[in-house]
């Protein structure tokens, strides 16, 4: 049987492992953490990634476990709508997304607590080990290091009790942004981002910093911050474009290949697209590169562009321009991102495992 070693058991690694298993490969997934789980935050899974999950036979489980907001969009600092988003979207806790992916990987494939430094022999080695990928470091020694965007982000999950119902939104102020979305089981996912030097942390604590920065912002932001009991902070990096995602029998997926800013909510979604595509064309790695690199790098560039719009100066001019945009233009500009379809027949998940071994 053909073999694959996957380094990293995050969204990308588990999704690849699920897809390769479904295609009849014998897979090992090495994860340096003692468990396969994720930080306490939500993640938005857009229609393109839901179709990737459908190809793995997992889309409906994710739809059932996540919240499916039917309204929402972007607001200005005073809470007025700038643009409404549309298209299928699921807001799910990251740990729950990983649980769904894990359910499609055989227990005997999982190697928790295993930090890969040397690379075991296999027909295929997959680098799914994130922003600071060891696989990329070993096989792409010339690759540029990840770059700091100049911005830091905070994430929170908190109980919704006592907070009046609201539509999910991202509120754009002058150089900072606050997002807040209802989740399932009476929880709220909130995040914020602002300019800050890399590696700095607030002397007064991150929640106190957020309450200070976002005092006076429109509802429900102040009550969300009052109800939160912790906020995790991460500096935001992106990876300069790689010339290829494939070297010999090695392929990169997810953040290891194209870590991007979170402004389009597409980093994890692109990881899911990568995973499904790789599972389908694993015997033809140059095809994987051809199918994935140009698209994911162009989405990463668009995400940085939106970041510059959100965090740049001149919020009143930006907001006025967005308000003048014809209804639907904003949505149409995202069609090429959201309407992705898996290659081939669009099905990784099969009952028979009849692919030649
Ligand atoms: C603030 C913020 C908000 C975001 N919001 C969204 C969103 O709403 N929607 C969306 O689609 N994306 C979002 N993203 C992006 C998304 O989180 C990432 O793109 C996604 O998590 C990447 O998954 P990954 O599996 O490639 O990498 P990772 O999640 O980084 O997983 C890599 C795994 O590899 C393991 N590992 C690393 N090195 C080794 C080694 N040597 N041996 C073994 N294991 C190793 C790590 O422990 C880790 O578990 C956001 C990102 C940020 C920072």
Tab-separated table of C-alpha atoms and ligand atoms in Angstrom:
chain	number	residue	atom	x	y	z
A	1	UNK	CA	0.000	0.000	0.000
A	2	UNK	CA	1.261	3.514	-0.748
A	3	UNK	CA	2.257	5.481	2.328
A	4	UNK	CA	2.111	9.110	3.441
A	5	UNK	CA	3.604	10.903	6.422
A	6	UNK	CA	1.850	14.123	7.410
A	7	UNK	CA	3.752	16.534	9.678
A	8	UNK	CA	1.300	18.638	11.706
A	9	UNK	CA	-2.157	17.754	12.977
A	10	UNK	CA	-3.987	21.061	12.608
A	11	UNK	CA	-6.790	21.747	10.130
A	12	UNK	CA	-4.591	21.128	7.087
A	13	UNK	CA	-2.862	18.003	8.390
A	14	UNK	CA	-5.999	16.246	9.618
A	15	UNK	CA	-7.934	17.092	6.464
A	16	UNK	CA	-5.110	15.749	4.272
A	17	UNK	CA	-4.889	12.627	6.412
A	18	UNK	CA	-8.640	12.094	6.087
A	19	UNK	CA	-8.530	12.546	2.309
A	20	UNK	CA	-5.484	10.346	1.723
A	21	UNK	CA	-6.987	7.618	3.926
A	22	UNK	CA	-10.195	7.758	1.926
A	23	UNK	CA	-8.103	7.347	-1.233
A	24	UNK	CA	-6.536	4.171	0.158
A	25	UNK	CA	-3.193	5.443	1.469
A	26	UNK	CA	-1.634	4.276	4.691
A	27	UNK	CA	-1.144	7.516	6.607
A	28	UNK	CA	0.730	8.654	9.724
A	29	UNK	CA	-0.023	12.121	11.176
A	30	UNK	CA	2.624	13.494	13.539
A	31	UNK	CA	1.549	16.287	15.888
A	32	UNK	CA	3.980	17.777	18.368
A	33	UNK	CA	1.242	18.708	20.882
A	34	UNK	CA	0.127	15.937	23.236
A	35	UNK	CA	-3.394	16.092	21.788
A	36	UNK	CA	-5.027	16.902	18.476
A	37	UNK	CA	-6.921	20.041	19.435
A	38	UNK	CA	-6.997	23.802	18.796
A	39	UNK	CA	-6.992	27.074	20.712
A	40	UNK	CA	-10.229	28.400	22.209
A	41	UNK	CA	-11.444	30.452	19.288
A	42	UNK	CA	-13.983	30.294	16.505
A	43	UNK	CA	-13.288	30.037	12.802
A	44	UNK	CA	-15.363	31.061	9.817
A	45	UNK	CA	-15.738	28.326	7.239
A	46	UNK	CA	-16.973	29.774	3.952
A	47	UNK	CA	-18.793	28.013	1.108
A	48	UNK	CA	-15.596	27.111	-0.752
A	49	UNK	CA	-14.261	25.259	2.281
A	50	UNK	CA	-17.645	23.678	3.012
A	51	UNK	CA	-17.470	22.163	-0.478
A	52	UNK	CA	-13.996	20.857	0.361
A	53	UNK	CA	-15.459	19.304	3.514
A	54	UNK	CA	-18.343	17.883	1.446
A	55	UNK	CA	-15.762	16.163	-0.759
A	56	UNK	CA	-14.450	14.469	2.402
A	57	UNK	CA	-17.996	13.538	3.444
A	58	UNK	CA	-17.754	15.897	6.459
A	59	UNK	CA	-19.563	19.063	5.354
A	60	UNK	CA	-22.905	18.245	6.945
A	61	UNK	CA	-21.317	17.467	10.315
A	62	UNK	CA	-19.630	20.871	10.284
A	63	UNK	CA	-22.868	22.586	9.223
A	64	UNK	CA	-24.723	20.802	12.048
A	65	UNK	CA	-22.202	21.733	14.739
A	66	UNK	CA	-21.589	25.343	13.723
A	67	UNK	CA	-23.730	28.473	13.648
A	68	UNK	CA	-25.002	29.495	10.202
A	69	UNK	CA	-25.486	33.263	10.282
A	70	UNK	CA	-27.884	34.403	7.567
A	71	UNK	CA	-27.217	38.109	8.062
A	72	UNK	CA	-24.105	40.058	8.851
A	73	UNK	CA	-21.430	42.185	7.305
A	74	UNK	CA	-19.155	45.154	7.873
A	75	UNK	CA	-19.996	48.252	9.922
A	76	UNK	CA	-18.357	51.598	10.429
A	77	UNK	CA	-17.172	52.865	13.784
A	78	UNK	CA	-20.661	54.205	14.546
A	79	UNK	CA	-22.312	50.871	13.840
A	80	UNK	CA	-23.782	51.744	10.402
A	81	UNK	CA	-23.646	48.961	7.804
A	82	UNK	CA	-21.012	49.440	5.105
A	83	UNK	CA	-21.584	46.169	3.267
A	84	UNK	CA	-23.519	42.991	3.861
A	85	UNK	CA	-21.790	39.674	3.358
A	86	UNK	CA	-23.524	36.730	1.761
A	87	UNK	CA	-22.833	33.198	0.706
A	88	UNK	CA	-22.791	30.098	2.823
A	89	UNK	CA	-20.892	30.554	6.089
A	90	UNK	CA	-20.489	28.396	9.175
A	91	UNK	CA	-19.019	29.763	12.398
A	92	UNK	CA	-17.619	26.883	14.433
A	93	UNK	CA	-15.346	26.434	17.430
A	94	UNK	CA	-11.912	25.338	16.226
A	95	UNK	CA	-11.788	22.385	18.616
A	96	UNK	CA	-15.101	21.146	17.190
A	97	UNK	CA	-13.870	21.457	13.599
A	98	UNK	CA	-10.818	19.381	14.541
A	99	UNK	CA	-13.077	16.791	16.209
A	100	UNK	CA	-14.996	16.376	12.948
A	101	UNK	CA	-11.765	16.028	10.940
A	102	UNK	CA	-10.322	13.598	13.522
A	103	UNK	CA	-13.388	11.380	13.194
A	104	UNK	CA	-12.318	10.678	9.583
A	105	UNK	CA	-8.738	9.641	10.438
A	106	UNK	CA	-8.138	6.108	11.751
A	107	UNK	CA	-6.855	6.082	15.367
A	108	UNK	CA	-3.850	3.988	14.311
A	109	UNK	CA	-2.718	6.816	12.003
A	110	UNK	CA	-2.404	9.360	14.832
A	111	UNK	CA	0.949	10.142	16.438
A	112	UNK	CA	0.331	12.794	19.115
A	113	UNK	CA	3.311	14.147	21.071
A	114	UNK	CA	5.600	13.510	18.082
A	115	UNK	CA	7.770	16.427	16.997
A	116	UNK	CA	9.219	15.660	13.578
A	117	UNK	CA	12.826	16.755	13.071
A	118	UNK	CA	14.018	14.026	10.679
A	119	UNK	CA	11.739	12.843	7.964
A	120	UNK	CA	10.537	9.237	7.947
A	121	UNK	CA	10.559	7.372	4.614
A	122	UNK	CA	7.222	7.417	2.812
A	123	UNK	CA	5.918	7.693	-0.737
A	124	UNK	CA	4.599	11.142	0.157
A	125	UNK	CA	5.704	13.621	2.837
A	126	UNK	CA	3.217	16.397	3.597
A	127	UNK	CA	4.301	19.567	5.401
A	128	UNK	CA	1.176	20.657	7.284
A	129	UNK	CA	3.183	22.156	10.117
A	130	UNK	CA	2.053	25.735	9.958
A	131	UNK	CA	3.658	29.158	9.726
A	132	UNK	CA	7.107	28.130	11.014
A	133	UNK	CA	7.114	24.822	9.106
A	134	UNK	CA	10.054	22.474	9.747
A	135	UNK	CA	9.332	20.699	6.452
A	136	UNK	CA	9.527	23.999	4.542
A	137	UNK	CA	12.760	24.864	6.375
A	138	UNK	CA	14.339	21.547	5.356
A	139	UNK	CA	13.168	21.327	1.720
A	140	UNK	CA	12.813	25.036	0.871
A	141	UNK	CA	15.944	26.365	2.616
A	142	UNK	CA	15.933	29.477	0.425
A	143	UNK	CA	12.347	30.457	1.332
A	144	UNK	CA	11.943	33.887	2.912
A	145	UNK	CA	10.981	33.943	6.582
A	146	UNK	CA	7.380	34.830	7.535
A	147	UNK	CA	6.837	38.599	7.716
A	148	UNK	CA	5.141	40.497	10.502
A	149	UNK	CA	2.122	42.418	9.213
A	150	UNK	CA	2.476	45.137	11.838
A	151	UNK	CA	-0.755	43.977	13.468
A	152	UNK	CA	-1.715	41.886	16.433
A	153	UNK	CA	-5.004	40.039	17.034
A	154	UNK	CA	-7.022	38.997	20.083
A	155	UNK	CA	-9.575	36.173	20.153
A	156	UNK	CA	-12.253	35.256	22.700
A	157	UNK	CA	-15.074	32.744	23.130
A	158	UNK	CA	-17.583	33.706	25.818
A	159	UNK	CA	-21.129	32.907	26.989
A	160	UNK	CA	-23.859	34.901	25.255
A	161	UNK	CA	-26.030	35.030	28.407
A	162	UNK	CA	-27.211	38.570	29.139
A	163	UNK	CA	-26.044	40.012	25.790
A	164	UNK	CA	-28.993	41.101	23.581
A	165	UNK	CA	-29.246	39.279	20.214
A	166	UNK	CA	-27.235	40.833	17.375
A	167	UNK	CA	-26.213	40.175	13.763
A	168	UNK	CA	-22.633	39.036	13.294
A	169	UNK	CA	-20.423	41.893	12.172
A	170	UNK	CA	-16.936	43.198	11.715
A	171	UNK	CA	-16.676	46.850	12.752
A	172	UNK	CA	-13.960	48.899	11.055
A	173	UNK	CA	-12.561	51.868	12.947
A	174	UNK	CA	-9.483	53.936	12.372
A	175	UNK	CA	-6.679	51.347	12.116
A	176	UNK	CA	-8.438	48.792	14.260
A	177	UNK	CA	-11.212	46.282	13.839
A	178	UNK	CA	-13.564	44.290	16.058
A	179	UNK	CA	-15.515	41.212	14.943
A	180	UNK	CA	-18.304	39.547	16.882
A	181	UNK	CA	-20.411	36.534	15.842
A	182	UNK	CA	-22.976	34.318	17.585
A	183	UNK	CA	-21.937	30.648	17.835
A	184	UNK	CA	-23.953	27.572	18.787
A	185	UNK	CA	-24.655	26.485	22.383
A	186	UNK	CA	-25.112	30.026	23.689
A	187	UNK	CA	-21.581	31.186	22.917
A	188	UNK	CA	-20.106	34.205	21.158
A	189	UNK	CA	-16.874	34.380	19.179
A	190	UNK	CA	-15.167	37.767	19.146
A	191	UNK	CA	-11.862	39.020	17.781
A	192	UNK	CA	-10.020	42.281	17.384
A	193	UNK	CA	-6.928	43.469	15.548
A	194	UNK	CA	-4.805	46.598	15.778
A	195	UNK	CA	-1.342	47.898	14.940
A	196	UNK	CA	1.370	47.034	17.490
A	197	UNK	CA	5.078	46.238	17.459
A	198	UNK	CA	5.781	42.479	17.171
A	199	UNK	CA	6.041	40.608	20.447
A	200	UNK	CA	4.610	43.326	22.679
A	201	UNK	CA	2.086	42.458	25.366
A	202	UNK	CA	-0.122	44.762	27.377
A	203	UNK	CA	1.180	45.668	30.859
A	204	UNK	CA	-2.354	45.924	32.188
A	205	UNK	CA	-3.518	42.574	30.707
A	206	UNK	CA	-5.034	41.929	27.296
A	207	UNK	CA	-8.685	42.276	28.315
A	208	UNK	CA	-8.041	45.608	30.018
A	209	UNK	CA	-6.233	46.721	26.849
A	210	UNK	CA	-9.220	45.720	24.688
A	211	UNK	CA	-11.721	47.441	26.997
A	212	UNK	CA	-9.642	50.617	26.764
A	213	UNK	CA	-9.200	50.473	22.978
A	214	UNK	CA	-12.813	49.669	22.171
A	215	UNK	CA	-14.611	51.781	24.794
A	216	UNK	CA	-17.458	53.628	23.093
A	217	UNK	CA	-17.641	51.294	20.085
A	218	UNK	CA	-21.148	50.261	18.986
A	219	UNK	CA	-23.183	47.446	20.574
A	220	UNK	CA	-22.617	44.667	21.294
A	221	UNK	CA	-18.855	45.314	21.565
A	222	UNK	CA	-18.696	46.911	25.062
A	223	UNK	CA	-20.996	44.281	26.597
A	224	UNK	CA	-19.042	41.475	24.903
A	225	UNK	CA	-15.802	42.816	26.370
A	226	UNK	CA	-17.419	43.233	29.785
A	227	UNK	CA	-18.552	39.584	29.722
A	228	UNK	CA	-15.254	38.099	28.455
A	229	UNK	CA	-12.913	36.619	31.049
A	230	UNK	CA	-9.856	36.172	28.821
A	231	UNK	CA	-8.480	37.145	25.429
A	232	UNK	CA	-5.711	35.247	23.622
A	233	UNK	CA	-3.321	37.402	21.646
A	234	UNK	CA	-1.380	36.454	18.485
A	235	UNK	CA	0.809	38.612	16.279
A	236	UNK	CA	-0.170	38.323	12.614
A	237	UNK	CA	2.367	37.100	10.042
A	238	UNK	CA	2.170	36.147	6.400
A	239	UNK	CA	4.446	34.032	4.241
A	240	UNK	CA	5.990	35.607	1.128
A	241	UNK	CA	5.049	33.654	-2.026
A	242	UNK	CA	6.886	30.360	-2.550
A	243	UNK	CA	7.950	29.453	-6.111
A	244	UNK	CA	6.430	25.962	-5.729
A	245	UNK	CA	4.461	23.944	-3.172
A	246	UNK	CA	6.121	20.694	-4.285
A	247	UNK	CA	9.682	19.354	-4.199
A	248	UNK	CA	10.163	15.717	-5.221
A	249	UNK	CA	7.879	13.616	-3.008
A	250	UNK	CA	7.237	16.518	-0.602
A	251	UNK	CA	4.171	18.789	-0.685
A	252	UNK	CA	3.230	21.750	1.506
A	253	UNK	CA	-0.352	22.501	2.569
A	254	UNK	CA	-2.093	25.156	4.664
A	255	UNK	CA	-0.093	27.811	6.497
A	256	UNK	CA	3.164	25.961	5.760
A	257	UNK	CA	2.540	26.831	2.088
A	258	UNK	CA	0.730	30.188	2.242
A	259	UNK	CA	0.119	31.637	5.724
A	260	UNK	CA	-2.040	34.703	5.096
A	261	UNK	CA	-3.584	37.562	7.048
A	262	UNK	CA	-7.032	36.759	8.506
A	263	UNK	CA	-8.815	39.646	6.732
A	264	UNK	CA	-10.744	37.417	4.323
A	265	UNK	CA	-11.214	34.556	6.820
A	266	UNK	CA	-9.602	32.254	4.259
A	267	UNK	CA	-6.406	30.785	5.795
A	268	UNK	CA	-8.111	27.685	7.142
A	269	UNK	CA	-10.501	27.545	4.172
A	270	UNK	CA	-7.554	27.451	1.768
A	271	UNK	CA	-5.966	24.732	3.916
A	272	UNK	CA	-9.116	22.639	3.384
A	273	UNK	CA	-9.033	23.263	-0.374
A	274	UNK	CA	-5.348	22.214	-0.413
A	275	UNK	CA	-6.093	19.051	1.528
A	276	UNK	CA	-8.859	17.856	-0.763
A	277	UNK	CA	-6.903	18.715	-3.903
A	278	UNK	CA	-3.776	16.942	-2.669
A	279	UNK	CA	-5.753	13.851	-1.708
A	280	UNK	CA	-7.207	13.738	-5.233
A	281	UNK	CA	-3.982	14.227	-7.181
A	282	UNK	CA	-1.416	12.754	-4.768
A	283	UNK	CA	0.086	10.627	-7.551
A	284	UNK	CA	0.766	13.730	-9.635
A	285	UNK	CA	2.288	16.351	-7.322
A	286	UNK	CA	3.104	18.921	-10.057
A	287	UNK	CA	-0.650	18.987	-10.708
A	288	UNK	CA	-1.255	19.765	-7.043
A	289	UNK	CA	1.096	22.740	-7.362
A	290	UNK	CA	-0.608	23.862	-10.575
A	291	UNK	CA	-4.077	23.615	-9.058
A	292	UNK	CA	-3.284	25.311	-5.764
A	293	UNK	CA	-0.409	27.779	-5.834
A	294	UNK	CA	-1.709	30.553	-8.044
A	295	UNK	CA	-5.164	30.566	-6.425
A	296	UNK	CA	-4.032	30.478	-2.793
A	297	UNK	CA	-1.322	33.104	-3.356
A	298	UNK	CA	-3.778	35.422	-5.079
A	299	UNK	CA	-6.235	35.044	-2.180
A	300	UNK	CA	-3.389	35.761	0.255
A	301	UNK	CA	-2.607	38.971	-1.665
A	302	UNK	CA	-6.260	40.034	-1.626
A	303	UNK	CA	-6.393	39.363	2.078
A	304	UNK	CA	-3.405	41.654	2.663
A	305	UNK	CA	-5.069	44.274	0.481
A	306	UNK	CA	-8.212	44.183	2.636
A	307	UNK	CA	-5.920	44.413	5.666
A	308	UNK	CA	-4.434	47.624	4.287
A	309	UNK	CA	-7.947	48.990	3.777
A	310	UNK	CA	-8.994	48.072	7.311
A	311	UNK	CA	-5.830	49.209	9.062
A	312	UNK	CA	-4.834	52.098	6.830
A	313	UNK	CA	-5.422	55.764	7.575
A	314	UNK	CA	-8.450	57.638	6.297
A	315	UNK	CA	-11.356	55.636	7.683
A	316	UNK	CA	-13.971	58.316	6.763
A	317	UNK	CA	-12.915	58.301	3.081
A	318	UNK	CA	-12.808	54.494	2.991
A	319	UNK	CA	-16.239	54.237	4.627
A	320	UNK	CA	-17.770	56.804	2.274
A	321	UNK	CA	-16.386	54.924	-0.753
A	322	UNK	CA	-17.727	51.619	0.535
A	323	UNK	CA	-21.157	53.159	1.135
A	324	UNK	CA	-21.233	54.400	-2.467
A	325	UNK	CA	-20.499	50.958	-3.860
A	326	UNK	CA	-23.503	49.484	-5.715
A	327	UNK	CA	-25.330	46.899	-3.670
A	328	UNK	CA	-23.900	43.487	-4.357
A	329	UNK	CA	-20.560	44.690	-5.781
A	330	UNK	CA	-18.737	43.769	-2.602
A	331	UNK	CA	-20.301	40.301	-2.679
A	332	UNK	CA	-19.580	39.859	-6.386
A	333	UNK	CA	-15.927	40.737	-5.774
A	334	UNK	CA	-15.667	37.604	-3.628
A	335	UNK	CA	-17.348	35.228	-6.053
A	336	UNK	CA	-14.094	33.807	-7.367
A	337	UNK	CA	-12.970	33.083	-3.809
A	338	UNK	CA	-16.199	31.521	-2.596
A	339	UNK	CA	-17.301	29.547	-5.651
A	340	UNK	CA	-14.399	27.097	-5.706
A	341	UNK	CA	-15.184	23.514	-6.654
A	342	UNK	CA	-12.992	20.498	-5.926
A	343	UNK	CA	-11.187	19.077	-8.973
A	344	UNK	CA	-12.351	15.978	-10.839
A	345	UNK	CA	-15.649	14.496	-9.744
A	346	UNK	CA	-15.491	16.450	-6.497
A	347	UNK	CA	-15.572	13.332	-4.330
A	348	UNK	CA	-12.688	12.144	-2.185
A	349	UNK	CA	-14.845	10.129	0.168
A	350	UNK	CA	-15.736	6.764	-1.399
A	351	UNK	CA	-17.162	3.567	-0.035
A	352	UNK	CA	-14.787	1.366	-2.026
A	353	UNK	CA	-11.064	1.814	-1.523
A	354	UNK	CA	-10.237	0.452	-4.928
A	355	UNK	CA	-7.455	2.857	-5.927
A	356	UNK	CA	-4.387	0.865	-7.008
A	357	UNK	CA	-1.923	0.335	-4.154
B	1	LIG	C1	-6.554	35.815	14.377
B	1	LIG	C2	-6.771	34.789	13.299
B	1	LIG	C3	-8.058	34.563	12.813
B	1	LIG	C4	-8.276	33.655	11.784
B	1	LIG	N1	-9.544	33.455	11.327
B	1	LIG	C5	-9.754	32.575	10.317
B	1	LIG	C6	-11.069	32.332	9.840
B	1	LIG	O1	-12.054	32.881	10.350
B	1	LIG	N2	-11.238	31.460	8.793
B	1	LIG	C7	-10.176	30.803	8.241
B	1	LIG	O2	-10.371	30.016	7.312
B	1	LIG	N3	-8.916	31.008	8.690
B	1	LIG	C8	-8.684	31.852	9.715
B	1	LIG	N4	-7.416	32.039	10.197
B	1	LIG	C9	-6.313	31.283	9.591
B	1	LIG	C10	-6.259	29.847	10.130
B	1	LIG	O3	-6.252	29.862	11.545
B	1	LIG	C11	-5.019	29.142	9.621
B	1	LIG	O4	-4.853	29.362	8.249
B	1	LIG	C12	-5.142	27.628	9.869
B	1	LIG	O5	-5.260	27.368	11.248
B	1	LIG	C13	-3.913	26.921	9.308
B	1	LIG	O6	-3.992	25.566	9.614
B	1	LIG	P1	-2.706	24.651	9.422
B	1	LIG	O7	-3.155	23.269	9.806
B	1	LIG	O8	-2.102	24.873	8.103
B	1	LIG	O9	-1.640	25.203	10.467
B	1	LIG	P2	-1.653	25.184	12.054
B	1	LIG	O10	-3.019	25.413	12.584
B	1	LIG	O11	-0.572	26.107	12.491
B	1	LIG	O12	-1.264	23.682	12.418
B	1	LIG	C14	0.053	23.224	12.317
B	1	LIG	C15	0.217	22.075	13.302
B	1	LIG	O13	1.502	21.504	13.122
B	1	LIG	C16	2.068	21.207	14.385
B	1	LIG	N5	3.526	21.180	14.192
B	1	LIG	C17	4.332	22.223	13.893
B	1	LIG	N6	5.607	21.796	13.738
B	1	LIG	C18	5.590	20.456	13.941
B	1	LIG	C19	6.595	19.426	13.908
B	1	LIG	N7	7.880	19.700	13.614
B	1	LIG	N8	6.231	18.148	14.166
B	1	LIG	C20	4.932	17.837	14.457
B	1	LIG	N9	3.954	18.760	14.510
B	1	LIG	C21	4.274	20.051	14.240
B	1	LIG	C22	1.559	22.339	15.274
B	1	LIG	O14	1.596	21.972	16.648
B	1	LIG	C23	0.141	22.535	14.754
B	1	LIG	O15	-0.809	21.725	15.430
B	1	LIG	C24	-7.175	32.948	11.230
B	1	LIG	C25	-5.894	33.163	11.730
B	1	LIG	C26	-5.690	34.053	12.757
B	1	LIG	C27	-4.275	34.260	13.276
